[in-house]
């Protein structure tokens, strides 16, 4: 049944209509028509697809094409061949697409559902020239503009096709489990680049968002493979079942999961916004209200649809597994209780009511039970402590064993066989007078005329049929047969017919009653070849009902029906026996052999036996599928084996892709030797070997931690002038004979490697891999004398560490890259020819190097001053009095030198005099960057005030958060009030209008600044001013002009209360 809920009615809050006509099973999928009001498509668990017109009382239209399994997804989209209908002629311009459990997507014509639906796999194969087997499909989603469609597969891969020819644009290989949900971002957002966002959820708990804007707008000539997501949303603890983009916001997504919660995300920030926990059990569906941006609807296992507000939720993130653990414990307790009840009632099953359990619980199908639930079931049934009822059964069984030791006299008596002629035999047990009268009657029949009413072999004289002629005997047999039929003794009837010589009738009766056996089959040839052949076929059917499939196949061979025997074995999953039979009896090139291998491989793959499935694919000649199925295990050994399989079989592109995946996993585990060994088997992967070489050098030089394995050339014992020189020397020594001369081609190949934007949520090891990718590009650009690309890639190398918050590692990398402090010294002629953008990148690089050298100079001299003066100018006092500032970077300045790029304690050398600045610090005092940073701080402050204003408004409406996991993303009132202490206007005087006006003004100031300043920012200028002025109090090192510029910048841009307090003694 389908229920349509009118959520906008003002009279009845629960105004619903029910539709049940034409629906005879569970409804599993729904989809509204995108333009036609009231047209609702539905799918059921028996594979049926139909369309309802909810504004009429007509029964639904049902498609004549059925799926073999449950329909899970319905989607409306533009038609693709072979359906050539369009908007002209009154025909609809949309097709209805359905995806079901067998992995097939069908295209239905909504104007003619009686016609056959088309399988889009045929179009995909023809357009993209695909020869190998396509992975079963599990979900699909059309982009709102109808240009492309995303299809999720059982192996975790997502393919994006261009309509209408369904040309493959790209393949997203991020998930490793079955895809459950795909959703495109709406196309009415303010930013066009958001139109290409695709969210995907699988049986993993992580949601990935992919940016396909460039792929869609500029389709590549050949399909590209994407292995890195645009955004990663982590928080759920079980598989994802549904998701929906907010039609009112940009990049706002809600997801539901098996962990029993619904989660709202800010995708661009990768931040959790709100978490709803009102359902009991796991959630299955979700949708955002099209009219209210704060309302979401969710449906779950508890048979409810719930409406809730995003802003009124107490929690922001899903629970950390505790709630689902409690639910699983309840499920195990209920299972054990049911088993006890079943044993107490003598094994009888509980009564059912209309097909459902009396307790009201839903009967969960095989697809609905997760792997974790199955493990719980197994652990509960294999418990080492049996239930009390189990002990009782064991005592009874032991007592029964003891009783069997004594011989049973009843069993010693021989059982009397059943008589073949029971009716005539019973006539011999009458009275003496009746038996003597039978003798007179028999004599009369044989020597004169039979008495009146006496017919031997019939009625009361049935027994006389045995003593007269054959006709009487046949009459007696007929009566005996009727008696055996009434008693259900059909085998006796068969033997009576055999004795009568009616062999064909005996066999026919045995066939009808299912009483055929080996003896009857052995005498069947006496009735002729046709009768024997029909008898064998009937016996085969009887054996199949008795699940004796091997014996049935052997009997088919006796009548030369080899292919039927093979089909019988295959239909009952006896693939091993079927293949053995075919290989023993048929030629090696028999097509049915390849079909058997493919079917067996699919069954093994479904059960998780990937190695055995790969052998079947290899035997069938499907090397591509063999390598793919081995790689599904996704561990290092499986990926390495799959890469070798693909390489040996000639699947070059697949071998490269798998080898690269394996090498990435080994590199993430810091097993550098094995990673290089995996890539060395593929000559075309030289550029990735160079990347891993740089990553190894970078990791060994920066982390100073034990790794699984490393090469001798990466040992930190070898000291070079700089890291770039070391990389160049290692490349020339290790890869000189591997095609290293084609540097330009290697650089172009490396530029095609996907590199995500820097993020603070990435581990340090992964950050070093991304950073080393840009450093590899920089070295190649250096060797090509490409100054622009060199500067940009060096900037990206450092930005990954900077945005990741690893400032100590960043400082060490700056010293390794630029030991003399000049970013242009790596150029052979030391004369850079840069464009405007590259010039900005070089300036940003130099500023970053100077920033860390400034802190190194401060801490080195602070240690010396402490030994000489023993005064208050130690780093702690200086940080407390002169470098205290709001922001993470300023807090770092107040803590320790390592955090801001200063040397570690062992590198602090005592000084007898204060050193002089050995670099130009004026680059740190850029007024344009100071203005940009001030505008950015102002925007952040306004955003915080808007957040606290909204929080106060929600509290005034009654949405007070309780204890527990609070909305930590919203700033506290106290913090916002402290940040606003310097303002003259009080918080009560601020309104939404004034804050919005201030926000617009700040954003306008940012927009007027050059893009290069925002693309390549300098370190915090105000912070650098404070440090330089602090150094000037204990050393004349900073020049007067430098001090004057620092003071001017402090007066102009140091407007926050903490900076004003810290700069008071410098400006007074």
PDB file of C-alpha atoms in Angstrom, residues 185-195 247-251:
ATOM      1  CA  UNK A 185      23.428  18.560  -6.076  1.00  0.00           C
ATOM      2  CA  UNK A 186      20.517  20.726  -7.240  1.00  0.00           C
ATOM      3  CA  UNK A 187      21.168  23.072 -10.159  1.00  0.00           C
ATOM      4  CA  UNK A 188      19.668  26.259  -8.737  1.00  0.00           C
ATOM      5  CA  UNK A 189      22.561  27.159  -6.419  1.00  0.00           C
ATOM      6  CA  UNK A 190      24.372  30.456  -6.666  1.00  0.00           C
ATOM      7  CA  UNK A 191      27.750  28.881  -7.419  1.00  0.00           C
ATOM      8  CA  UNK A 192      27.842  27.006 -10.780  1.00  0.00           C
ATOM      9  CA  UNK A 193      30.722  24.816  -9.625  1.00  0.00           C
ATOM     10  CA  UNK A 194      28.414  23.235  -7.023  1.00  0.00           C
ATOM     11  CA  UNK A 195      26.175  21.838  -9.787  1.00  0.00           C
ATOM     12  CA  UNK A 247      17.017  22.627  -2.010  1.00  0.00           C
ATOM     13  CA  UNK A 248      17.314  25.798   0.097  1.00  0.00           C
ATOM     14  CA  UNK A 249      21.069  25.827   0.836  1.00  0.00           C
ATOM     15  CA  UNK A 250      24.300  25.426  -1.054  1.00  0.00           C
ATOM     16  CA  UNK A 251      26.199  22.185  -0.281  1.00  0.00           C
TER      17      UNK A 251
END
